Amino acid sequence: MQPDQIENSRDTGKKVWEALMLQMAEGSGFLSAMFLSFRRYLRKNILMYLLFGLAAMAVSAGYWLFKPKVYEAEMTVSYVHYEKKIYGDMLQKLDNLIRSGDEKVLADLLGLPESQVGKLKSISGYNIRNEELTGDLSTEKIPFYIKVKVTDLSILEPLQPALVNYLNNTEFIRERLDYMIRKSQQDLDFLEHRLAVVDSLSSLLIIRKEGINDEKAITRMELLQEALALHDRIQQVKGSMEFNQNIEVLDMFVPTGKPAGSGLKTYLVYGFLAGIGLRILLKLFF
C-alpha cells in the first residue's frame, strides 16, 4: 500500500470516529433532555397520579372486604367397592351443578337445604398424588381426598355425612351392602350355634381325661381353645356388621385458616397500579 493511501485511510478513520462521537453526544443530549422533561412532568402531575392510585386502592380494598370469602377444606375417605374414577365422576357431577347454579337438584342429591348448598363453590376429588380422580384409572384401594370450597365454614359439619351418603347411595352399593349384612348374619348364626355345641360338649362325659391315649376323645383344653377361637371370630363378624360401610371417613374436613385467593395487600398493589394506568389512558386519549 502506498504512503498516500495509508494517509487517506487514517483521515477516513478519524472522520468516522468523529461522526460516531458526535452522534453519541447528540444521543446523550436527547436522553438527558427526555429525562429532564419527564422529571418536570412528574413533578407537575405526581399529585394527580397519586390521587388516582389511592382512589383505586380504596375501591380495591372495599371490594376485598365486602366480597364473600372462600375457604378451602378437605377430608380423607376410604372405600371398598368401585374404583376411584367412579367417585371422581360422581363428585364432578356435583361440581357441575354448583357451577350451573342448580341448587335445587344439588340439594336433593345431598339431602341438604338449598340455603346451605348455596354456600358451596366447588367440590372435587384427588388421589394421594394430588391428581384429579376423574383421570385416575388405577385399581388399588387407596384412600382419596375430597376437597371443597365454601363461603361459610358452618356448612362443613352437615356436608361431611351428606357427601358420604351420596357416594354410598347407588343401587349397586346398596345391593352389595345388603348382601354383605345378610352373609354376616348367616356367619354369625353358624358360629353362635357352633359355640353352643362346644359349650355342651364341655359338660358331657365324652371328654377324655388328660394322659389317656384316645385320639377320638377331646380334652377340655382343646374345647377351651375352640371356644376362644369361635368367640374371636364372632366378634370380628359383629364388627363387620357394625361397620358395614363402603365409604368411610378417615379424616374429617379440616378448613384452611385463611380465605383462598389473593390477600388484601395484593388487591391494594393491583388497585394502585390500575389507578395509575387509568390516569395515563385519560391523559393520552382525553
Coordinates of C-alpha atoms in Angstrom, one line a residue:
M1 CA 0.0 0.0 0.0
Q2 CA 1.3 3.4 -1.0
P3 CA 2.0 6.1 1.7
D4 CA -0.7 8.4 0.3
Q5 CA -3.3 5.6 0.6
I6 CA -2.3 4.9 4.2
E7 CA -2.7 8.6 4.9
N8 CA -6.2 8.7 3.3
S9 CA -7.3 5.6 5.4
R10 CA -6.2 7.4 8.6
D11 CA -8.1 10.5 7.6
T12 CA -11.2 8.4 6.8
G13 CA -11.0 6.6 10.2
K14 CA -10.7 9.9 12.1
K15 CA -13.8 11.3 10.3
V16 CA -15.8 8.1 11.1
W17 CA -14.8 8.2 14.7
E18 CA -15.6 11.9 15.0
A19 CA -19.0 11.2 13.4
L20 CA -19.7 8.5 15.9
M21 CA -18.7 10.6 18.9
L22 CA -21.0 13.4 17.6
Q23 CA -23.9 11.0 17.3
M24 CA -23.3 9.7 20.8
A25 CA -23.2 13.3 22.1
E26 CA -26.4 14.0 20.3
G27 CA -28.0 10.8 21.7
S28 CA -26.8 11.6 25.2
G29 CA -28.2 15.1 25.0
F30 CA -31.5 13.7 23.7
L31 CA -31.7 11.3 26.6
S32 CA -30.8 14.0 29.1
A33 CA -33.5 16.2 27.7
M34 CA -36.1 13.4 27.8
F35 CA -35.2 12.7 31.4
L36 CA -35.4 16.3 32.4
S37 CA -38.7 16.7 30.6
F38 CA -40.0 13.6 32.4
R39 CA -38.9 14.9 35.8
R40 CA -40.6 18.2 35.1
Y41 CA -43.8 16.4 34.0
L42 CA -43.7 14.1 37.1
R43 CA -43.2 17.0 39.5
K44 CA -46.1 18.8 37.9
N45 CA -48.6 15.8 37.8
I46 CA -47.5 13.5 40.5
L47 CA -50.2 14.6 42.9
M48 CA -52.9 13.7 40.3
Y49 CA -51.3 10.2 39.7
L50 CA -51.2 9.6 43.5
L51 CA -54.9 10.6 43.8
F52 CA -55.9 8.2 41.1
G53 CA -53.8 5.4 42.6
L54 CA -55.1 6.0 46.1
A55 CA -58.7 6.1 44.9
A56 CA -58.3 2.8 43.1
M57 CA -56.6 1.3 46.2
A58 CA -59.7 2.3 48.2
V59 CA -62.0 0.8 45.7
S60 CA -60.0 -2.4 45.7
A61 CA -59.9 -2.6 49.5
G62 CA -63.6 -2.1 49.7
Y63 CA -64.2 -4.9 47.1
W64 CA -61.9 -7.3 49.0
L65 CA -63.6 -6.5 52.4
F66 CA -67.2 -7.0 51.1
K67 CA -66.8 -9.8 48.6
P68 CA -67.7 -13.3 50.0
K69 CA -64.6 -15.0 51.4
V70 CA -64.0 -18.5 50.1
Y71 CA -62.4 -21.2 52.4
E72 CA -60.9 -24.5 51.3
A73 CA -61.2 -27.8 53.3
E74 CA -60.5 -31.4 52.6
M75 CA -61.3 -34.8 54.1
T76 CA -59.8 -38.2 53.6
V77 CA -62.0 -41.2 52.9
S78 CA -61.5 -44.9 52.3
Y79 CA -63.7 -47.2 50.1
V80 CA -64.4 -50.8 49.4
H81 CA -66.3 -51.0 46.1
Y82 CA -65.9 -49.4 42.7
E83 CA -62.8 -47.6 41.6
K84 CA -61.6 -44.1 42.3
K85 CA -62.6 -42.7 38.9
I86 CA -66.2 -43.6 39.6
Y87 CA -66.2 -41.5 42.7
G88 CA -64.4 -38.7 40.8
D89 CA -67.1 -38.7 38.2
M90 CA -69.8 -38.6 40.9
L91 CA -68.1 -35.6 42.6
Q92 CA -67.7 -33.9 39.2
K93 CA -71.5 -34.1 38.7
L94 CA -71.9 -32.2 42.0
D95 CA -69.3 -29.6 40.9
N96 CA -71.1 -29.1 37.6
L97 CA -74.4 -28.4 39.4
I98 CA -72.6 -25.9 41.7
R99 CA -71.2 -24.1 38.7
S100 CA -74.5 -24.1 36.8
G101 CA -76.3 -22.7 39.9
D102 CA -78.9 -25.6 40.0
E103 CA -79.2 -25.5 43.8
K104 CA -82.5 -27.5 43.9
V105 CA -81.1 -30.6 42.2
L106 CA -77.9 -30.3 44.2
A107 CA -79.9 -30.1 47.5
D108 CA -81.9 -33.2 46.5
L109 CA -78.8 -35.2 45.8
L110 CA -77.1 -34.2 49.1
G111 CA -80.2 -34.1 51.2
L112 CA -79.4 -30.6 52.4
P113 CA -81.4 -27.3 52.3
E114 CA -80.9 -25.0 49.4
S115 CA -79.7 -22.3 51.7
Q116 CA -76.8 -24.5 52.7
V117 CA -75.8 -25.8 49.3
G118 CA -75.8 -22.2 48.1
K119 CA -72.6 -21.7 50.1
L120 CA -70.7 -24.3 48.1
K121 CA -68.3 -23.1 45.5
S122 CA -66.7 -26.3 44.3
I123 CA -66.3 -30.0 45.0
S124 CA -63.5 -32.2 43.7
G125 CA -61.7 -35.5 44.4
Y126 CA -57.9 -36.1 44.3
N127 CA -55.8 -39.2 44.9
I128 CA -52.7 -39.3 47.1
R129 CA -50.6 -37.9 44.3
N130 CA -52.9 -34.9 44.2
E131 CA -54.2 -35.9 40.8
E132 CA -57.9 -35.5 39.9
L133 CA -59.9 -38.7 40.4
T134 CA -61.6 -38.3 37.1
G135 CA -58.3 -39.2 35.4
D136 CA -57.3 -41.9 37.8
L137 CA -57.7 -45.4 36.3
S138 CA -55.7 -47.3 38.9
T139 CA -57.4 -50.1 40.8
E140 CA -55.5 -50.0 44.1
K141 CA -57.9 -49.5 47.1
I142 CA -56.0 -46.4 48.4
P143 CA -57.9 -43.6 50.3
F144 CA -58.5 -40.4 48.4
Y145 CA -59.3 -36.8 49.3
I146 CA -62.4 -34.8 48.8
K147 CA -61.7 -31.0 48.6
V148 CA -64.4 -28.4 48.8
K149 CA -64.6 -24.6 48.7
V150 CA -67.2 -22.9 50.7
T151 CA -68.2 -19.4 51.7
D152 CA -69.3 -20.4 55.2
L153 CA -67.4 -22.9 57.4
S154 CA -70.5 -23.9 59.3
I155 CA -71.7 -26.0 56.3
L156 CA -68.7 -28.4 56.7
E157 CA -70.3 -30.3 59.5
P158 CA -73.5 -31.3 57.7
L159 CA -71.8 -31.6 54.4
Q160 CA -69.4 -34.4 55.5
P161 CA -72.2 -37.1 56.2
A162 CA -74.1 -35.8 53.2
L163 CA -71.2 -36.5 50.8
V164 CA -70.6 -39.9 52.3
N165 CA -74.3 -40.8 52.0
Y166 CA -74.3 -39.5 48.4
L167 CA -71.3 -41.7 47.4
N168 CA -72.8 -44.7 49.1
N169 CA -76.3 -44.2 47.8
T170 CA -76.1 -46.1 44.5
E171 CA -78.1 -49.2 43.6
F172 CA -75.0 -51.3 43.2
I173 CA -73.6 -50.2 46.6
R174 CA -76.9 -50.7 48.4
E175 CA -77.3 -54.2 47.0
R176 CA -73.8 -55.1 47.8
L177 CA -74.0 -53.8 51.4
D178 CA -77.3 -55.6 51.9
Y179 CA -75.8 -58.9 50.7
M180 CA -72.8 -58.4 53.0
I181 CA -75.0 -57.9 56.0
R182 CA -77.1 -61.0 55.2
K183 CA -73.9 -63.1 54.8
S184 CA -72.5 -61.7 58.0
Q185 CA -75.7 -62.6 59.8
Q186 CA -75.6 -66.2 58.5
D187 CA -72.0 -66.5 59.6
L188 CA -72.9 -65.2 63.0
D189 CA -75.7 -67.7 63.4
F190 CA -73.4 -70.5 62.4
L191 CA -70.6 -69.5 64.7
E192 CA -73.0 -69.0 67.7
H193 CA -74.5 -72.4 67.1
R194 CA -71.1 -74.0 66.9
L195 CA -70.1 -72.2 70.2
A196 CA -73.2 -73.6 71.8
V197 CA -72.2 -77.1 70.7
V198 CA -68.7 -76.7 72.2
D199 CA -70.2 -75.5 75.5
S200 CA -72.5 -78.6 75.5
L201 CA -69.6 -80.9 74.9
S202 CA -67.6 -79.5 77.7
S203 CA -70.3 -80.7 80.1
L204 CA -70.5 -84.2 78.7
L205 CA -68.6 -87.3 79.9
I206 CA -67.2 -88.0 76.4
I207 CA -64.3 -85.7 77.2
R208 CA -61.2 -87.9 77.8
K209 CA -59.0 -87.3 80.8
E210 CA -55.5 -86.0 80.4
G211 CA -53.0 -88.8 79.6
I212 CA -55.5 -91.2 78.1
N213 CA -54.3 -92.3 74.6
D214 CA -57.6 -92.0 72.7
E215 CA -57.4 -89.8 69.6
K216 CA -61.2 -89.7 69.1
A217 CA -61.7 -88.1 72.5
I218 CA -61.5 -84.4 73.3
T219 CA -59.7 -82.7 76.1
R220 CA -61.1 -79.7 78.0
M221 CA -58.1 -77.6 76.9
E222 CA -59.0 -78.3 73.2
L223 CA -62.6 -77.3 73.8
L224 CA -61.4 -74.1 75.5
Q225 CA -59.2 -73.2 72.6
E226 CA -62.0 -73.9 70.2
A227 CA -64.4 -71.7 72.2
L228 CA -61.9 -68.9 72.3
A229 CA -61.3 -69.1 68.5
L230 CA -65.1 -69.0 67.9
H231 CA -65.5 -66.1 70.3
D232 CA -62.9 -64.1 68.4
R233 CA -64.5 -64.9 65.1
I234 CA -67.9 -63.9 66.4
Q235 CA -66.5 -60.5 67.5
Q236 CA -65.0 -60.0 64.0
V237 CA -68.3 -60.7 62.3
K238 CA -70.2 -58.4 64.7
G239 CA -67.6 -55.7 63.9
S240 CA -68.0 -56.1 60.2
M241 CA -71.8 -55.8 60.6
E242 CA -71.4 -52.7 62.7
F243 CA -69.1 -51.1 60.2
N244 CA -70.8 -52.4 57.1
Q245 CA -69.9 -49.3 55.0
N246 CA -68.4 -48.6 51.7
I247 CA -67.2 -45.0 52.0
E248 CA -65.8 -44.3 55.5
V249 CA -64.2 -41.0 56.7
L250 CA -60.6 -41.4 57.9
D251 CA -60.0 -37.7 58.5
M252 CA -62.9 -35.2 58.7
F253 CA -63.0 -31.8 56.9
V254 CA -60.2 -29.5 58.1
P255 CA -60.5 -26.0 56.7
T256 CA -57.6 -23.7 55.9
G257 CA -57.0 -20.9 58.4
K258 CA -57.2 -18.1 55.8
P259 CA -59.5 -17.4 52.9
A260 CA -58.4 -18.7 49.5
G261 CA -57.3 -16.4 46.8
S262 CA -55.3 -13.1 46.9
G263 CA -54.9 -11.2 50.1
L264 CA -55.6 -7.6 50.9
K265 CA -52.0 -6.5 50.1
T266 CA -52.2 -7.9 46.6
Y267 CA -55.5 -6.1 45.9
L268 CA -54.0 -2.8 47.2
V269 CA -51.0 -3.1 44.9
Y270 CA -53.1 -4.0 41.8
G271 CA -55.5 -1.3 42.7
F272 CA -52.8 1.3 42.9
L273 CA -51.3 0.3 39.6
A274 CA -54.7 0.2 37.9
G275 CA -55.3 3.7 39.1
I276 CA -52.1 5.0 37.6
G277 CA -52.8 3.1 34.4
L278 CA -56.3 4.7 34.2
R279 CA -54.7 8.2 34.7
I280 CA -52.3 7.5 31.8
L281 CA -55.1 6.4 29.5
L282 CA -57.1 9.5 30.3
K283 CA -54.1 11.7 29.6
L284 CA -53.4 10.0 26.3
F285 CA -56.9 10.0 24.8
F286 CA -58.8 12.8 26.5

